[in-house]
Amino acid sequence: MECVDTGRASQFAFTARRNNSLSTSGRLLVFCFVFFVSVGIGLAFTLVFGAWPIMPFAGVEMLVLYLAFRYIERHAMDYERLAIAGDRVEVEVLDGGRLSRFDCNRHWTRVVCDGKGGRLALRSHGREVEIGRHLNQEQRLSVARQLGRVLHDAR
């Protein structure tokens, strides 16, 4: 999470990104290692003990692991960016390659928070956008307080 408050009431920037513990090449290495170990064990049991039913299960296991890593790779670059400048509040969300934008007037924007940090959103003119999906509860509460101050200073 990156959060920048310039100290002036007219500017605020906030960016939240996913926590990716492995790079693309790291995920590929882990997948290859698990693949060769799993298929190697399956082949050993098939050739030594004649337990051929192990191979289809090893194949299904590798398919599920591949699909999980593919999903993680698709969402690795996801982010949320919120910027307040002048009278504009701009929210940009990249989710799985889809970019969406939410633009509204700063004076009409309200922070919606459940108080426990479970949900954080901005609401204006009947439209609402959820933010802080990549943050934990404490971070969402902190961002909600900062946003509340920045938006309140505009009034």
mmCIF file of C-alpha atoms in Angstrom:
data_model
loop_
_atom_site.group_PDB
_atom_site.id
_atom_site.type_symbol
_atom_site.label_atom_id
_atom_site.label_comp_id
_atom_site.label_asym_id
_atom_site.label_seq_id
_atom_site.Cartn_x
_atom_site.Cartn_y
_atom_site.Cartn_z
ATOM 1 C CA MET A 1 0.000 0.000 0.000
ATOM 2 C CA GLU A 2 1.224 3.450 -0.874
ATOM 3 C CA CYS A 3 -0.494 6.435 0.674
ATOM 4 C CA VAL A 4 0.571 10.008 0.105
ATOM 5 C CA ASP A 5 -0.925 13.023 1.829
ATOM 6 C CA THR A 6 0.720 16.253 0.689
ATOM 7 C CA GLY A 7 -0.515 18.236 3.673
ATOM 8 C CA ARG A 8 -2.664 20.513 1.552
ATOM 9 C CA ALA A 9 -6.414 20.011 1.591
ATOM 10 C CA SER A 10 -6.522 20.018 -2.190
ATOM 11 C CA GLN A 11 -4.437 16.911 -2.920
ATOM 12 C CA PHE A 12 -4.482 13.314 -1.770
ATOM 13 C CA ALA A 13 -3.211 10.178 -3.531
ATOM 14 C CA PHE A 14 -3.600 6.554 -2.551
ATOM 15 C CA THR A 15 -2.561 3.361 -4.377
ATOM 16 C CA ALA A 16 -3.133 -0.198 -3.190
ATOM 17 C CA ARG A 17 -1.642 -3.201 -4.949
ATOM 18 C CA ARG A 18 -1.817 -6.943 -4.446
ATOM 19 C CA ASN A 19 0.891 -8.558 -2.356
ATOM 20 C CA ASN A 20 2.665 -10.881 -4.790
ATOM 21 C CA SER A 21 5.201 -13.012 -2.956
ATOM 22 C CA LEU A 22 6.358 -14.720 -6.165
ATOM 23 C CA SER A 23 7.301 -13.177 -9.482
ATOM 24 C CA THR A 24 6.132 -14.663 -12.766
ATOM 25 C CA SER A 25 9.358 -16.613 -13.145
ATOM 26 C CA GLY A 26 9.129 -17.738 -9.507
ATOM 27 C CA ARG A 27 5.628 -19.100 -10.056
ATOM 28 C CA LEU A 28 6.831 -20.943 -13.164
ATOM 29 C CA LEU A 29 9.739 -22.515 -11.244
ATOM 30 C CA VAL A 30 7.461 -23.610 -8.392
ATOM 31 C CA PHE A 31 4.965 -25.098 -10.855
ATOM 32 C CA CYS A 32 7.687 -26.989 -12.745
ATOM 33 C CA PHE A 33 9.166 -28.345 -9.512
ATOM 34 C CA VAL A 34 5.784 -29.542 -8.187
ATOM 35 C CA PHE A 35 4.892 -30.942 -11.624
ATOM 36 C CA PHE A 36 8.057 -33.042 -11.919
ATOM 37 C CA VAL A 37 7.839 -34.291 -8.326
ATOM 38 C CA SER A 38 4.157 -35.240 -8.606
ATOM 39 C CA VAL A 39 4.430 -36.868 -12.022
ATOM 40 C CA GLY A 40 7.693 -38.568 -10.971
ATOM 41 C CA ILE A 41 6.057 -40.125 -7.917
ATOM 42 C CA GLY A 42 3.058 -41.150 -10.019
ATOM 43 C CA LEU A 43 5.293 -42.765 -12.658
ATOM 44 C CA ALA A 44 7.326 -44.559 -9.995
ATOM 45 C CA PHE A 45 4.217 -46.080 -8.432
ATOM 46 C CA THR A 46 2.868 -46.974 -11.869
ATOM 47 C CA LEU A 47 6.042 -48.665 -13.084
ATOM 48 C CA VAL A 48 7.163 -50.299 -9.832
ATOM 49 C CA PHE A 49 3.845 -51.328 -8.254
ATOM 50 C CA GLY A 50 1.528 -51.231 -11.271
ATOM 51 C CA ALA A 51 -0.686 -48.646 -9.567
ATOM 52 C CA TRP A 52 -1.770 -46.940 -12.791
ATOM 53 C CA PRO A 53 -4.827 -45.143 -11.262
ATOM 54 C CA ILE A 54 -2.384 -42.725 -9.624
ATOM 55 C CA MET A 55 -1.549 -41.047 -12.954
ATOM 56 C CA PRO A 56 -5.022 -39.608 -13.688
ATOM 57 C CA PHE A 57 -5.130 -38.144 -10.178
ATOM 58 C CA ALA A 58 -1.677 -36.625 -10.652
ATOM 59 C CA GLY A 59 -2.904 -35.138 -13.938
ATOM 60 C CA VAL A 60 -5.987 -33.627 -12.285
ATOM 61 C CA GLU A 61 -3.807 -32.275 -9.481
ATOM 62 C CA MET A 62 -1.509 -30.555 -11.992
ATOM 63 C CA LEU A 63 -4.479 -29.158 -13.937
ATOM 64 C CA VAL A 64 -5.928 -27.597 -10.764
ATOM 65 C CA LEU A 65 -2.518 -26.194 -9.808
ATOM 66 C CA TYR A 66 -2.075 -24.764 -13.333
ATOM 67 C CA LEU A 67 -5.509 -23.092 -13.196
ATOM 68 C CA ALA A 68 -4.740 -21.622 -9.754
ATOM 69 C CA PHE A 69 -1.399 -20.209 -10.923
ATOM 70 C CA ARG A 70 -3.054 -18.864 -14.084
ATOM 71 C CA TYR A 71 -5.648 -17.030 -11.978
ATOM 72 C CA ILE A 72 -2.909 -15.586 -9.761
ATOM 73 C CA GLU A 73 -0.948 -14.458 -12.833
ATOM 74 C CA ARG A 74 -4.017 -12.782 -14.334
ATOM 75 C CA HIS A 75 -4.571 -10.748 -11.162
ATOM 76 C CA ALA A 76 -0.907 -10.097 -10.299
ATOM 77 C CA MET A 77 -0.971 -6.508 -11.600
ATOM 78 C CA ASP A 78 -4.310 -5.516 -10.013
ATOM 79 C CA TYR A 79 -4.389 -2.173 -8.238
ATOM 80 C CA GLU A 80 -6.656 0.569 -6.904
ATOM 81 C CA ARG A 81 -5.683 4.199 -7.280
ATOM 82 C CA LEU A 82 -7.553 7.066 -5.661
ATOM 83 C CA ALA A 83 -6.628 10.688 -6.293
ATOM 84 C CA ILE A 84 -8.227 13.839 -4.947
ATOM 85 C CA ALA A 85 -7.195 17.045 -6.681
ATOM 86 C CA GLY A 86 -9.157 20.258 -6.523
ATOM 87 C CA ASP A 87 -12.866 19.445 -6.710
ATOM 88 C CA ARG A 88 -12.419 16.022 -8.338
ATOM 89 C CA VAL A 89 -12.231 12.562 -6.804
ATOM 90 C CA GLU A 90 -10.949 9.949 -9.227
ATOM 91 C CA VAL A 91 -10.847 6.215 -8.538
ATOM 92 C CA GLU A 92 -9.177 3.832 -10.981
ATOM 93 C CA VAL A 93 -9.403 0.064 -10.482
ATOM 94 C CA LEU A 94 -7.557 -2.546 -12.544
ATOM 95 C CA ASP A 95 -9.027 -5.996 -11.900
ATOM 96 C CA GLY A 96 -7.993 -8.934 -14.053
ATOM 97 C CA GLY A 97 -7.061 -6.724 -16.986
ATOM 98 C CA ARG A 98 -10.297 -4.681 -16.859
ATOM 99 C CA LEU A 99 -9.835 -1.010 -16.080
ATOM 100 C CA SER A 100 -12.733 0.906 -14.541
ATOM 101 C CA ARG A 101 -12.908 4.540 -13.490
ATOM 102 C CA PHE A 102 -15.123 6.400 -11.042
ATOM 103 C CA ASP A 103 -15.147 10.180 -11.231
ATOM 104 C CA CYS A 104 -17.150 12.462 -8.952
ATOM 105 C CA ASN A 105 -17.276 15.850 -7.277
ATOM 106 C CA ARG A 106 -15.283 16.087 -4.059
ATOM 107 C CA HIS A 107 -17.947 18.057 -2.181
ATOM 108 C CA TRP A 108 -20.626 15.408 -2.785
ATOM 109 C CA THR A 109 -18.505 12.358 -2.046
ATOM 110 C CA ARG A 110 -19.011 10.427 1.198
ATOM 111 C CA VAL A 111 -16.870 7.695 2.757
ATOM 112 C CA VAL A 112 -18.803 4.522 3.554
ATOM 113 C CA CYS A 113 -17.131 2.299 6.148
ATOM 114 C CA ASP A 114 -18.712 -0.377 8.341
ATOM 115 C CA GLY A 115 -16.621 0.745 11.328
ATOM 116 C CA LYS A 116 -14.801 -2.573 11.669
ATOM 117 C CA GLY A 117 -12.734 -2.181 8.508
ATOM 118 C CA GLY A 118 -14.572 -4.925 6.644
ATOM 119 C CA ARG A 119 -15.788 -2.687 3.824
ATOM 120 C CA LEU A 120 -14.696 0.696 2.514
ATOM 121 C CA ALA A 121 -16.390 2.565 -0.320
ATOM 122 C CA LEU A 122 -16.941 6.017 -1.758
ATOM 123 C CA ARG A 123 -20.494 7.124 -2.573
ATOM 124 C CA SER A 124 -21.694 10.030 -4.665
ATOM 125 C CA HIS A 125 -24.992 10.689 -6.450
ATOM 126 C CA GLY A 126 -26.276 7.156 -5.919
ATOM 127 C CA ARG A 127 -23.141 5.557 -7.322
ATOM 128 C CA GLU A 128 -20.750 3.660 -5.129
ATOM 129 C CA VAL A 129 -17.297 2.175 -5.662
ATOM 130 C CA GLU A 130 -15.628 -0.191 -3.218
ATOM 131 C CA ILE A 131 -11.960 0.457 -2.491
ATOM 132 C CA GLY A 132 -9.366 -1.150 -0.256
ATOM 133 C CA ARG A 133 -9.788 -4.749 -1.434
ATOM 134 C CA HIS A 134 -6.012 -5.228 -1.202
ATOM 135 C CA LEU A 135 -5.784 -3.858 2.355
ATOM 136 C CA ASN A 136 -6.289 -5.471 5.727
ATOM 137 C CA GLN A 137 -8.881 -4.167 8.215
ATOM 138 C CA GLU A 138 -6.517 -1.806 10.037
ATOM 139 C CA GLN A 139 -5.290 -0.280 6.796
ATOM 140 C CA ARG A 140 -8.885 0.192 5.543
ATOM 141 C CA LEU A 141 -9.811 1.982 8.769
ATOM 142 C CA SER A 142 -6.729 4.211 8.499
ATOM 143 C CA VAL A 143 -7.521 5.094 4.878
ATOM 144 C CA ALA A 144 -11.167 5.755 5.816
ATOM 145 C CA ARG A 145 -10.082 8.224 8.523
ATOM 146 C CA GLN A 146 -7.664 9.983 6.162
ATOM 147 C CA LEU A 147 -10.259 10.181 3.400
ATOM 148 C CA GLY A 148 -12.845 11.477 5.845
ATOM 149 C CA ARG A 149 -10.481 14.261 6.925
ATOM 150 C CA VAL A 150 -9.507 15.190 3.374
ATOM 151 C CA LEU A 151 -13.101 15.212 2.127
ATOM 152 C CA HIS A 152 -14.314 17.075 5.224
ATOM 153 C CA ASP A 153 -11.658 19.779 4.735
ATOM 154 C CA ALA A 154 -13.133 20.476 1.313
ATOM 155 C CA ARG A 155 -16.468 21.543 2.812
#
